[in-house]
């Protein structure tokens, strides 16, 4: 099958050709014809499978057809709800490419920035609105947005939406859109909570499942290093010195961890930037642009911030910290090996993370190869006990903690050590 077989209108087919698409991905081949026929979609597809085009292209065609038939242009006719700013921006860029020969207007709105420019654009008329839940509800409450004319509602990355605590916001939005509508529901995973949500908003949907979450791309080479937490930064620096990858995406579990890794890399002359929720929108976009342009070699990201990172020819992903949710591992390594290219994913696993690795291997149904020979073999095989906190001296200058003669002085616990 080619895009020529999907019965796209001339403006859409011209745009698709211009961006270099020839053969639709499996989710595009299954979803686009059904959406053009007005079907609801329940799609299970992880990142890198082409789902943005799967819902964007037919949405543009349907709305443009209605516009040519005399539809009002001043009302929002399609809403695409997505969890993160980066992903919203990415979808907006895709809409711009696919709709470059149509008369439709699209707008991306998200929080963390001044709303004035967004409000001005809304007043000028918008056909397709891409939004994050918080800013959308805020502008609705202020009277700047009405969803009463929505014809096509797309919920993207539904599982991440729920992980981020947006379930109540999503339900509020759904109550504000017409019951008679076409709904496109996409999620990388399908836990019971997602299925329950889908069942509540979809009408006789076509179920499309592509690249289940338990699978990982065959072209992605996976490796794991068992290493103590304190040595991870040294191993990262060594790997960057020997790797030929011009761009490396590094994952941490926390924002503080991302900042710390960047600081260590800059110390040794590696150009690195962090991207996470505490960064301003401008800073995040600048960091992403620098990474895409190869001005910055290493981008250190948290999982939520990384959902919108869509970069071709990314050769290496490093899990500096292994995720505590197994499905997240699949999403992370899926950032490499995209669009038919090969890729590599390396994970650093300390003792506390071994349980996470076990869950990951169970999910993907394969053992991740272990690199035995390296300069920082794991030495600590017990979780260190936390030192008891010392109490502050009392006002009379004496410590409130009993001294050793009282028999209650805490001795420092020895951490069990052994060599592999």
XYZ file of C-alpha atoms in Angstrom:
420
model
C 0.000 0.000 0.000
C 1.094 3.559 -0.744
C -0.349 6.927 0.274
C -1.793 7.078 -3.223
C -4.106 4.211 -2.206
C -5.578 6.074 0.783
C -7.896 8.299 -1.285
C -6.412 11.528 -0.007
C -7.483 14.805 -1.590
C -5.026 16.545 -3.883
C -3.844 19.115 -1.249
C -3.220 16.369 1.332
C -1.463 14.068 -1.110
C 0.697 16.952 -2.302
C 1.684 17.770 1.299
C 2.439 14.135 2.093
C 4.675 13.906 -0.965
C 6.464 17.109 -0.008
C 7.378 15.784 3.451
C 8.726 12.631 1.795
C 6.113 10.035 2.735
C 5.549 7.222 0.256
C 4.403 4.165 2.189
C 2.101 4.507 5.236
C 3.100 2.843 8.484
C 0.815 0.041 9.730
C -1.136 2.321 12.063
C -1.569 4.902 9.295
C -2.714 2.255 6.795
C -5.315 0.939 9.251
C -6.475 4.205 10.819
C -6.648 6.754 7.990
C -9.301 4.990 5.842
C -11.468 4.292 8.916
C -11.233 7.875 10.178
C -12.143 9.218 6.724
C -15.284 7.057 6.942
C -16.197 8.641 10.286
C -15.258 5.728 12.575
C -14.093 6.146 16.138
C -10.616 4.729 16.720
C -9.086 2.934 19.716
C -5.401 2.840 18.855
C -2.635 1.158 20.820
C 0.687 2.362 19.483
C 3.928 3.451 21.059
C 6.082 6.361 19.962
C 7.757 6.146 16.570
C 4.911 4.280 14.833
C 3.541 7.305 12.978
C 0.328 7.821 14.932
C 0.489 11.636 14.757
C 0.089 11.444 10.986
C -2.503 8.687 11.446
C -4.938 11.102 13.086
C -3.707 14.464 11.730
C -3.949 13.726 8.002
C -7.563 12.463 7.974
C -8.628 15.192 10.418
C -7.340 17.860 8.034
C -9.049 16.201 5.064
C -12.428 15.882 6.817
C -12.426 19.439 8.142
C -11.208 20.932 4.886
C -13.996 19.159 3.045
C -16.577 20.614 5.431
C -14.986 24.046 5.080
C -15.346 23.868 1.299
C -18.976 22.938 1.808
C -19.667 26.169 3.639
C -18.692 25.295 7.229
C -18.033 28.146 9.630
C -14.359 28.932 10.032
C -14.604 30.909 13.257
C -15.370 27.921 15.487
C -13.038 25.228 16.787
C -14.007 22.032 14.993
C -11.256 19.679 16.155
C -9.595 19.340 19.563
C -6.386 17.347 20.071
C -5.690 16.881 23.767
C -2.175 15.861 24.750
C -0.294 15.682 28.088
C 2.874 17.717 27.544
C 3.952 20.969 25.968
C 6.642 19.310 23.868
C 4.209 16.807 22.404
C 1.660 19.557 21.707
C 4.289 21.562 19.829
C 5.349 18.482 17.872
C 1.742 17.813 16.825
C 1.369 21.466 15.841
C 4.438 21.217 13.615
C 3.018 18.105 11.959
C -0.329 19.824 11.339
C 1.571 22.666 9.708
C 3.315 20.259 7.337
C 0.278 18.158 6.416
C -2.056 21.141 6.143
C 0.241 23.500 4.261
C -1.973 23.433 1.158
C -5.296 23.691 2.999
C -7.149 26.729 4.300
C -7.379 25.439 7.859
C -5.896 27.230 10.839
C -4.429 25.395 13.802
C -3.232 26.637 17.170
C -1.188 25.086 19.969
C -1.873 26.205 23.547
C -0.134 25.157 26.760
C 0.696 26.532 30.178
C 3.927 27.989 31.461
C 3.865 30.950 29.066
C 1.905 34.186 28.838
C -1.559 33.543 27.424
C -1.954 36.823 25.504
C -0.632 35.581 22.152
C -2.769 32.457 22.445
C -5.883 34.518 23.163
C -5.200 36.776 20.148
C -4.879 33.757 17.877
C -8.132 32.317 19.218
C -9.935 35.565 18.407
C -8.686 35.385 14.814
C -10.346 32.004 14.357
C -9.028 28.457 14.785
C -10.148 25.212 13.149
C -7.886 22.705 14.941
C -6.836 23.296 18.539
C -3.960 21.347 20.106
C -3.936 21.761 23.876
C -2.687 20.548 27.213
C -5.470 20.084 29.775
C -4.559 22.790 32.295
C -4.299 25.748 29.932
C -7.339 24.563 27.962
C -9.595 24.513 31.025
C -8.154 27.830 32.198
C -9.037 29.577 28.920
C -12.441 27.905 28.878
C -13.142 29.252 32.377
C -12.100 32.734 31.217
C -14.539 32.543 28.325
C -11.952 32.544 25.528
C -12.698 29.010 24.283
C -15.919 27.188 23.471
C -15.882 23.501 22.563
C -19.547 23.385 21.545
C -18.756 22.929 17.832
C -16.195 20.137 18.130
C -16.626 17.526 15.398
C -13.453 15.485 15.928
C -11.908 14.907 19.367
C -8.483 13.263 19.630
C -7.039 12.093 22.932
C -3.338 11.368 22.433
C -0.974 9.612 24.867
C -3.909 8.715 27.103
C -1.805 6.548 29.408
C 0.670 9.357 30.056
C -2.267 11.705 30.632
C -3.458 9.489 33.467
C 0.084 8.957 34.810
C 0.429 12.721 35.150
C -2.800 12.998 37.115
C -4.897 14.600 34.360
C -7.776 12.116 34.476
C -10.165 14.566 36.166
C -9.202 17.348 33.756
C -9.785 15.033 30.805
C -13.250 14.150 32.105
C -14.040 17.856 32.557
C -13.055 18.532 28.948
C -15.151 15.627 27.655
C -18.232 17.051 29.383
C -17.757 20.301 27.442
C -17.703 18.791 23.936
C -20.744 17.570 21.988
C -21.860 13.998 22.566
C -22.272 13.629 18.816
C -18.713 13.668 17.572
C -15.949 11.480 16.160
C -13.436 10.373 18.792
C -9.873 9.187 18.165
C -8.252 7.608 21.213
C -4.558 6.708 21.226
C -2.456 5.187 23.997
C 0.883 3.395 24.130
C -0.400 0.999 26.793
C -3.867 -0.342 27.608
C -4.200 -0.910 31.368
C -7.688 -1.321 32.828
C -7.968 2.384 33.683
C -7.361 3.337 30.045
C -9.824 0.759 28.747
C -12.479 2.048 31.157
C -11.911 5.620 29.953
C -12.008 4.542 26.311
C -15.249 2.625 26.794
C -16.852 5.723 28.311
C -16.135 8.011 25.344
C -15.936 5.831 22.225
C -18.783 4.674 20.003
C -18.258 1.316 18.279
C -14.550 1.994 17.702
C -12.213 0.262 15.327
C -9.434 -1.218 17.452
C -5.971 -0.745 15.982
C -2.968 -2.259 17.740
C 0.525 -1.728 16.398
C 3.855 -2.628 18.006
C 2.640 -3.781 21.439
C 4.337 -2.162 24.405
C 5.939 -5.457 25.402
C 7.984 -5.468 22.210
C 11.093 -3.475 21.462
C 12.407 -2.546 18.066
C 14.527 -5.320 16.602
C 17.034 -2.794 15.307
C 17.779 -1.476 18.807
C 20.794 -3.082 20.449
C 20.367 -3.228 24.237
C 23.053 -3.441 26.925
C 23.172 -3.119 30.694
C 26.066 -2.271 32.996
C 25.849 -3.292 36.656
C 27.455 -0.426 38.526
C 27.340 1.392 41.849
C 25.385 4.629 41.848
C 28.430 6.728 42.742
C 30.308 5.551 39.635
C 27.596 6.203 37.065
C 28.868 9.649 36.129
C 32.358 8.296 35.428
C 31.013 5.503 33.228
C 28.842 7.991 31.344
C 31.804 10.252 30.665
C 33.923 7.316 29.483
C 31.199 6.067 27.132
C 30.722 9.519 25.646
C 34.457 9.737 24.980
C 34.511 6.440 23.082
C 31.123 6.706 21.338
C 30.895 8.077 17.805
C 27.267 9.168 18.334
C 26.897 12.867 17.559
C 23.785 13.107 19.749
C 23.022 11.163 22.923
C 19.764 11.225 24.862
C 20.239 10.462 28.575
C 17.329 9.647 30.884
C 17.052 10.268 34.611
C 14.065 9.677 36.897
C 14.111 13.117 38.526
C 14.588 16.757 37.575
C 17.315 17.154 40.185
C 19.107 14.122 38.738
C 18.973 15.608 35.246
C 20.491 18.893 36.413
C 23.218 17.043 38.321
C 24.222 14.975 35.290
C 24.417 18.082 33.091
C 26.623 19.808 35.658
C 29.050 16.859 35.714
C 29.238 16.711 31.907
C 29.866 20.421 31.518
C 32.756 20.095 33.994
C 34.561 17.771 31.568
C 33.789 19.825 28.478
C 30.766 17.961 27.133
C 28.047 20.219 25.733
C 24.912 19.149 27.591
C 21.512 20.572 28.497
C 18.600 19.356 30.614
C 14.930 19.268 29.714
C 12.304 18.778 32.416
C 9.204 20.304 33.941
C 10.981 22.941 36.016
C 12.507 24.538 32.933
C 10.648 27.414 31.302
C 8.995 26.694 27.994
C 11.511 28.862 26.140
C 14.411 27.066 27.809
C 12.968 23.667 26.937
C 12.406 24.591 23.321
C 15.861 26.087 23.026
C 17.445 22.952 24.493
C 15.487 20.746 22.108
C 16.403 22.909 19.121
C 20.088 22.857 20.084
C 19.935 19.076 20.336
C 18.229 18.705 16.956
C 20.765 21.065 15.385
C 23.621 19.103 17.018
C 24.809 22.227 18.822
C 24.286 20.280 22.041
C 25.594 16.732 22.023
C 23.871 15.406 25.149
C 20.276 16.075 26.169
C 19.410 14.877 29.671
C 15.676 14.378 30.098
C 13.045 13.175 32.505
C 10.370 10.865 31.127
C 7.471 13.314 31.051
C 9.493 16.029 29.316
C 10.830 13.537 26.765
C 7.438 12.516 25.368
C 7.668 15.188 22.685
C 11.215 14.394 21.594
C 10.911 13.040 18.067
C 14.299 13.006 16.359
C 15.363 10.915 13.394
C 18.822 9.347 13.306
C 19.267 9.368 17.099
C 21.817 6.603 17.487
C 22.171 6.276 21.270
C 19.924 6.395 24.332
C 21.383 5.949 27.818
C 19.290 5.079 30.859
C 21.406 6.754 33.520
C 18.718 5.655 35.957
C 16.489 2.693 35.176
C 12.775 3.597 35.236
C 10.641 2.138 38.005
C 7.818 1.471 35.507
C 8.704 -1.216 32.974
C 6.654 0.274 30.121
C 8.623 3.503 30.445
C 11.767 1.618 29.417
C 10.145 0.691 26.104
C 9.170 4.316 25.481
C 12.684 5.504 26.309
C 14.587 3.168 24.038
C 12.003 3.766 21.313
C 13.547 7.217 20.857
C 16.301 5.502 18.891
C 15.947 3.078 16.006
C 13.186 5.192 14.449
C 12.094 5.322 10.826
C 13.938 2.147 9.943
C 17.282 3.255 11.372
C 19.391 1.216 13.772
C 19.988 2.338 17.328
C 21.485 1.422 20.671
C 20.182 1.635 24.231
C 22.525 1.369 27.238
C 21.316 1.093 30.841
C 23.199 1.694 34.086
C 21.843 -0.548 36.860
C 22.796 -0.142 40.509
C 21.806 -2.600 43.225
C 18.559 -0.832 44.104
C 17.487 -0.874 40.442
C 17.868 -4.616 39.896
C 14.198 -5.166 40.697
C 13.252 -2.617 38.004
C 15.437 -4.420 35.467
C 13.768 -7.715 36.351
C 10.333 -6.195 35.644
C 11.574 -4.790 32.330
C 12.954 -8.134 31.167
C 9.682 -9.816 32.105
C 7.721 -7.251 30.101
C 9.859 -7.429 26.943
C 10.292 -11.198 27.340
C 14.025 -11.122 26.830
C 17.234 -10.746 28.772
C 19.139 -7.530 28.266
C 22.785 -8.471 27.542
C 25.145 -7.624 30.408
C 28.494 -5.953 29.766
C 30.727 -7.800 32.199
C 34.064 -6.162 31.471
C 34.240 -2.507 32.392
C 36.192 -0.271 34.753
C 33.452 0.185 37.364
C 32.135 -3.247 38.421
C 29.457 -3.261 41.096
C 30.845 -3.551 44.629
C 27.842 -2.820 46.855
C 25.287 -5.601 47.096
C 23.202 -4.240 49.936
C 21.083 -1.122 50.179
C 22.958 1.254 52.519
C 21.100 2.102 55.693
C 20.506 5.779 56.240
C 22.548 7.422 58.965
C 20.439 8.507 61.949
C 19.866 12.237 61.925
C 21.668 14.097 64.688
C 19.526 16.337 66.822
C 20.359 19.978 67.157
C 21.938 21.143 70.439
C 19.469 22.384 73.016
C 19.390 26.031 73.993
C 21.616 25.408 77.023
C 24.341 24.270 74.657
C 24.058 20.553 75.414
C 23.065 18.068 72.728
C 19.665 16.521 73.297
C 21.082 13.248 72.020
C 22.224 10.854 74.744
C 25.971 10.283 74.968
C 27.768 6.980 74.725
C 27.708 6.474 78.482
C 23.937 6.270 78.265
C 24.251 3.353 75.901
C 22.158 4.925 73.156
C 24.841 6.293 70.877
C 24.298 4.982 67.341
C 27.205 3.257 65.731
C 27.686 3.602 62.019
C 26.427 0.545 60.194
C 28.928 -1.203 57.969
C 27.759 -1.710 54.424
C 28.330 -5.226 53.172
C 30.835 -5.226 50.353
C 32.072 -7.933 48.073
C 33.593 -8.181 44.635
C 31.886 -9.971 41.823
